[in-house]
Short mmCIF file of C-alpha atoms and ligand atoms in Angstrom, two decimals:
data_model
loop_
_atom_site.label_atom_id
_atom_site.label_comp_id
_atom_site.label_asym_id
_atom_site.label_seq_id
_atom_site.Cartn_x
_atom_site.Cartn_y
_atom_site.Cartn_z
CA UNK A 1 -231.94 -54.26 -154.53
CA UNK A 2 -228.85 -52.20 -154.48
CA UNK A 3 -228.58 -49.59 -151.37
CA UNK A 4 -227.15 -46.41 -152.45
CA UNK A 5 -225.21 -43.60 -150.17
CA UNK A 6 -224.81 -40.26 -152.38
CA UNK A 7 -222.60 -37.98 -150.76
CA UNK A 8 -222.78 -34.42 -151.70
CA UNK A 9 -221.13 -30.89 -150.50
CA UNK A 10 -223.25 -28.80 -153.17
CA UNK A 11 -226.11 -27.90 -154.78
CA UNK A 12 -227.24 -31.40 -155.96
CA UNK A 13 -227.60 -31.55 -159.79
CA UNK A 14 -226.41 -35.02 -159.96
CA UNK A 15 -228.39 -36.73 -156.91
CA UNK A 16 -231.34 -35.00 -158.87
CA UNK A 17 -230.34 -36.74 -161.93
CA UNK A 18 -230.11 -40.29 -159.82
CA UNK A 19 -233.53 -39.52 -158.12
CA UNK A 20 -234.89 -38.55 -161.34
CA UNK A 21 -233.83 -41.87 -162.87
CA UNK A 22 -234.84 -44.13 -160.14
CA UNK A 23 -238.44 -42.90 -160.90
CA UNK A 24 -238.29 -43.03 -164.17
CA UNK A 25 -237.72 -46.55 -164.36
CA UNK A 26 -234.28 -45.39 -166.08
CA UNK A 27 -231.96 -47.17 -163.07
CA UNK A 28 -234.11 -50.43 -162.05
CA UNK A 29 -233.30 -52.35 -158.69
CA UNK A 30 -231.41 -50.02 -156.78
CA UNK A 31 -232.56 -47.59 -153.90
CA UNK A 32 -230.83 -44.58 -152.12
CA UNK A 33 -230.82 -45.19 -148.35
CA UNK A 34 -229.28 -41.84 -147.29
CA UNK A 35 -227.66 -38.71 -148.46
CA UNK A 36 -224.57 -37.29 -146.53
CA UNK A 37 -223.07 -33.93 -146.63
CA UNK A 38 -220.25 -32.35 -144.98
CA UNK A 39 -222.13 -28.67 -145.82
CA UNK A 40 -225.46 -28.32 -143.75
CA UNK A 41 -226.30 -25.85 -146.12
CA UNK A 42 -225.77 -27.67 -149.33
CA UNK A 43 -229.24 -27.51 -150.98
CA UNK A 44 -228.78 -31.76 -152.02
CA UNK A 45 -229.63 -31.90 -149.15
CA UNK A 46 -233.01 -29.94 -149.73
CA UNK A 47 -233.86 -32.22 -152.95
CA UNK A 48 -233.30 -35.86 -150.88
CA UNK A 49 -235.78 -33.88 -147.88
CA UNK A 50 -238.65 -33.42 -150.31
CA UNK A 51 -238.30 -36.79 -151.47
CA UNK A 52 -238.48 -38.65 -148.37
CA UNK A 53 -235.01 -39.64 -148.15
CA UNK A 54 -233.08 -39.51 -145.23
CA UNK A 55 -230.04 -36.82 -145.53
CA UNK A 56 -227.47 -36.40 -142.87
CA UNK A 57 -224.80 -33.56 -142.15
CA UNK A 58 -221.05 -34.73 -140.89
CA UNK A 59 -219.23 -32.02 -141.17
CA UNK A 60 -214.91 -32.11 -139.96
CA UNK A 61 -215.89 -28.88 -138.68
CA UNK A 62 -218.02 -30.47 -135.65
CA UNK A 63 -215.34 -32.52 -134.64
CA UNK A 64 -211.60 -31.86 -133.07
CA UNK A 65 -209.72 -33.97 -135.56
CA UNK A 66 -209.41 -35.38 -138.69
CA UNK A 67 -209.25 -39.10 -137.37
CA UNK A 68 -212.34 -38.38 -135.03
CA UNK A 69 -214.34 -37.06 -137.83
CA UNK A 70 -212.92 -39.91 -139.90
CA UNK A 71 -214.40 -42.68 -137.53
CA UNK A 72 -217.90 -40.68 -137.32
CA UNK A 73 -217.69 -40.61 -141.11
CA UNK A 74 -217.30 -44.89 -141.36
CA UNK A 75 -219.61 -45.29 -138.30
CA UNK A 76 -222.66 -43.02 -139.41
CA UNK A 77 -222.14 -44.75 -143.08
CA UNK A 78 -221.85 -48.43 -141.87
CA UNK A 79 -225.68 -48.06 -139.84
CA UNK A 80 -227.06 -47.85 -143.54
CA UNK A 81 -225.07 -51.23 -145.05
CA UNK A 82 -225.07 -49.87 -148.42
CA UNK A 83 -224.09 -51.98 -151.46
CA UNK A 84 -222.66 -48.84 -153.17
CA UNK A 85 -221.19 -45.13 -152.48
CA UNK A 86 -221.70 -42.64 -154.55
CA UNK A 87 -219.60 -39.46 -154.77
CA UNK A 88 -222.14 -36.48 -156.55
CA UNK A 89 -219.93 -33.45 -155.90
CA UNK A 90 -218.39 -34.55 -152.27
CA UNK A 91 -215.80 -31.98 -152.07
CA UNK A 92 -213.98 -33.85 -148.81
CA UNK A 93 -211.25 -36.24 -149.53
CA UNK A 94 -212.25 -39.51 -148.24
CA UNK A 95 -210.51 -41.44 -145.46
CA UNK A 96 -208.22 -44.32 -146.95
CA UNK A 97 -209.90 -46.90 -144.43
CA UNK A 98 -213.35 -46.26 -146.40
CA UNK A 99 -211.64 -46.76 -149.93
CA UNK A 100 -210.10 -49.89 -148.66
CA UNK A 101 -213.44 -51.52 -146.80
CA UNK A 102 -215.41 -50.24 -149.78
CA UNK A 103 -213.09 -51.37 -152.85
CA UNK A 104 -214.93 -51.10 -156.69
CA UNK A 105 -217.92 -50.01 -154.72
CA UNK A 106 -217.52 -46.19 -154.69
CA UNK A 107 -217.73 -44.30 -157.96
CA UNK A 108 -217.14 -40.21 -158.52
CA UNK A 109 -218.71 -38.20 -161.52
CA UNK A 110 -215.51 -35.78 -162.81
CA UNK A 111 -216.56 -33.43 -165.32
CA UNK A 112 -213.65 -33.67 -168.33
CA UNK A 113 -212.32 -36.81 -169.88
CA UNK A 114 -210.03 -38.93 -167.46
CA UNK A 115 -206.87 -38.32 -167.86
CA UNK A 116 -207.32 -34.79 -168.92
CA UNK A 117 -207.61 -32.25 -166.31
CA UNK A 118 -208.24 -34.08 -163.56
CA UNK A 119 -205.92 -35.16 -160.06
CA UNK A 120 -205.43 -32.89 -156.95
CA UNK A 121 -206.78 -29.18 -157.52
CA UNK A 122 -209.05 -30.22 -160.62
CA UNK A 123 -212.36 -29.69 -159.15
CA UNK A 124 -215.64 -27.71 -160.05
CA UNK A 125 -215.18 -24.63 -162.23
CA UNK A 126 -211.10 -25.20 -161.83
CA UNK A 127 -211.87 -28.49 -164.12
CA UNK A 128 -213.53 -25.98 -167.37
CA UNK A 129 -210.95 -23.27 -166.96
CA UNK A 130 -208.51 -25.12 -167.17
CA UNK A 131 -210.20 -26.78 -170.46
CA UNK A 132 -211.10 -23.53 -172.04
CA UNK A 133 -207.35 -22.43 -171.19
CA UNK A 134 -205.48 -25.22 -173.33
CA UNK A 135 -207.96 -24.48 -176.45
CA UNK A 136 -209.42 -28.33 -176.11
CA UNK A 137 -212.46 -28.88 -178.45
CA UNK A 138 -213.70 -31.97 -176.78
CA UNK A 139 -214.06 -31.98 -172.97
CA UNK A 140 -217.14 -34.44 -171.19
CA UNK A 141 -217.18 -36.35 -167.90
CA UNK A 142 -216.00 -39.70 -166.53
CA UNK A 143 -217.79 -41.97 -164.20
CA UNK A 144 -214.85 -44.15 -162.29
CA UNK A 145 -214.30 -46.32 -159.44
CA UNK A 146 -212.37 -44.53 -156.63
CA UNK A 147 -209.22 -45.78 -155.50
CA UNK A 148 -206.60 -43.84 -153.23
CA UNK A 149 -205.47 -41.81 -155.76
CA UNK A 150 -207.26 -38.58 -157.11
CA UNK A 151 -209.10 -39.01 -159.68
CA UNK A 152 -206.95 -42.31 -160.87
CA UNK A 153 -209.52 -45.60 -160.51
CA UNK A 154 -210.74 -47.92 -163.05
CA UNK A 155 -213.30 -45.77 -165.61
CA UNK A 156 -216.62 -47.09 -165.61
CA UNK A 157 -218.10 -44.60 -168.81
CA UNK A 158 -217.13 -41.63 -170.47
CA UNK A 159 -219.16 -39.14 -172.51
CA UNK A 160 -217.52 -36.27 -174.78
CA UNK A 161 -218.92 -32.54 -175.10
CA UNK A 162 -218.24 -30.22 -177.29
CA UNK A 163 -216.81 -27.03 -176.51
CA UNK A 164 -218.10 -24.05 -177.87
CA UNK A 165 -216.95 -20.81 -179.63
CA UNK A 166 -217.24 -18.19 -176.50
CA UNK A 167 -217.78 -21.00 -173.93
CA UNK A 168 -217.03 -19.34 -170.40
CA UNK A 169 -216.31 -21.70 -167.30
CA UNK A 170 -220.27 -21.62 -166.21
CA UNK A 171 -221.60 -22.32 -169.58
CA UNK A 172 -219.22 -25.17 -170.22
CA UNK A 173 -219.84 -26.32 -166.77
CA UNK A 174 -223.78 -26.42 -167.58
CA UNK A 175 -223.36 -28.55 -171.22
CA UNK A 176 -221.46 -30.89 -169.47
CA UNK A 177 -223.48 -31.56 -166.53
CA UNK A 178 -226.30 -31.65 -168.98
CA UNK A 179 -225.18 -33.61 -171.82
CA UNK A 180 -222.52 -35.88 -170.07
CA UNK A 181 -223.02 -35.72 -165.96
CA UNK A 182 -226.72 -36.19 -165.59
CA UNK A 183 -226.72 -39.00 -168.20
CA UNK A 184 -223.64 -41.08 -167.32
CA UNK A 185 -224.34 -41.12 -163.41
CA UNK A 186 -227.54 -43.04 -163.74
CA UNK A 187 -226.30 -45.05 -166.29
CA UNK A 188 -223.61 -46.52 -164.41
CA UNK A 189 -225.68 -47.12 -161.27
CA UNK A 190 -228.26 -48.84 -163.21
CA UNK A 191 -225.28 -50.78 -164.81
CA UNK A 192 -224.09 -51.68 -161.11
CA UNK A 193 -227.47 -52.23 -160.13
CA UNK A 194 -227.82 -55.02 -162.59
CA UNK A 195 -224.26 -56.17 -162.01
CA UNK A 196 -223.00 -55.93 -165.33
CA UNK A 197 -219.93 -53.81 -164.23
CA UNK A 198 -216.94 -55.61 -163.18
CA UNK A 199 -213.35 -54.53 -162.31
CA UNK A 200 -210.66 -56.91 -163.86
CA UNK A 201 -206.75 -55.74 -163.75
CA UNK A 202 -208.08 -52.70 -162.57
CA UNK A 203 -209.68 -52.14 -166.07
CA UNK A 204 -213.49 -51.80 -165.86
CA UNK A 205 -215.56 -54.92 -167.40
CA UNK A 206 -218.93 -53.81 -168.72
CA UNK A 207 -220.96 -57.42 -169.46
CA UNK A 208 -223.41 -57.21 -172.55
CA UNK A 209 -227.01 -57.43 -172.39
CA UNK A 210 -228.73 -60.62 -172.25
C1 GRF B 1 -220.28 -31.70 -160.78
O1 GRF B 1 -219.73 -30.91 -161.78
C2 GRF B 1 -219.47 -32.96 -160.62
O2 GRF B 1 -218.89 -33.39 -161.80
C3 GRF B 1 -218.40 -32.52 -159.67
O3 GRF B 1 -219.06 -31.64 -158.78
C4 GRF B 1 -220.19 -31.05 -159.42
C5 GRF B 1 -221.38 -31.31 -158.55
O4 GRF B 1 -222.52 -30.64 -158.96
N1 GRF B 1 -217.75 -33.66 -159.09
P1 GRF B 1 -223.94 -30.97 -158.30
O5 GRF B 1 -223.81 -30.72 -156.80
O6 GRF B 1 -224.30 -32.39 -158.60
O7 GRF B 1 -224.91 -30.02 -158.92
#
């Protein structure tokens, strides 16, 4: 059984998607043990509540530095011994000691196609301005491992979306979180879950079906 943390800042779309999937049979062996936000108010945190999952709230705010929040951060997360991290919307960079101790075992959702408009600054709406700006077509959402970098480790699955004739920002936000985000999310845990993902030369390795 694979132990899942989600870590969320927002409203929670994605961890829905992941719950969702878990019951439906959709993502097989795998469990979440805890949701953590930095945002006590982020409504995520409402949806893991009413399903009987524990949620959590570390927020930098409570504490007086960055390195003090940091080790809260690893200590809270290491009580729960989870196989896997999951980034759904976790707006707070994460400290380099947690990418290192956790390597190929945290993944982010980032809504366009890896290496388009993504890096430092390429987050939430920012991401489908910045799409509907350069005239793209085709935008979608990438499921990758996290390394140091922003927004640079191995891709695990991409999905494309069209873009629409008098798309704003919030409606291309919405197709891609529905047609892309929600879908690719679960897959890939599921694909964890069964251990059919492997990183080799820092190029993702997805074993067929047997
Ligand atoms: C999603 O668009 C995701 O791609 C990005 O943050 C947003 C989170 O939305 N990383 P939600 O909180 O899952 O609804």
């Amino acid at each position: 059984m694979l132990k899942i943390a989600v870590l969320v800042s927002g409203g929670g779309t994605n961890l829905q998607a992941i719950m969702d999937a878990i019951d439906a049979g959709d993502i097989q062996d795998a469990a979440i043990s805890v949701v953590i936000s930095n945002n006590k108010n982020a409504f995520a945190l409402e949806r893991a509540a009413k399903k009987g999952i524990e949620n959590i709230c570390i927020s930098p705010k409570d504490y007086e530095s960055r390195e003090d929040f940091n080790r809260a951060f690893l200590e809270k997360l290491e009580i729960y011994q989870v196989d896997l991290i999951v980034l759904a919307g976790f707006l707070v960079v994460l400290p380099g000691e947690i990418i290192t101790r956790y390597e190929n075992r945290i993944i982010n959702i980032h809504p366009s196609l890896i290496p388009s408009f993504c890096g430092k600054g390429f987050y939430g709406l920012k991401v489908h301005e910045a799409a509907l700006l350069r005239g793209v077509k085709i935008t979608g959402a990438t499921v990758h491992f996290v390394d140091k970098g922003t927004d640079t480790g191995p891709i695990i699955l991409q999905k494309a979306v069209e873009v629409k004739e008098g798309d704003t920002p919030e409606i291309l936000q919405r197709r891609v979180m529905e047609e892309a985000e929600w879908k690719i999310l679960p897959r890939a845990i599921d694909l964890i879950a069964k251990g059919r993902v492997s990183v080799i030369d820092g190029k993702v390795n997805i074993k067929e079906e047997i």
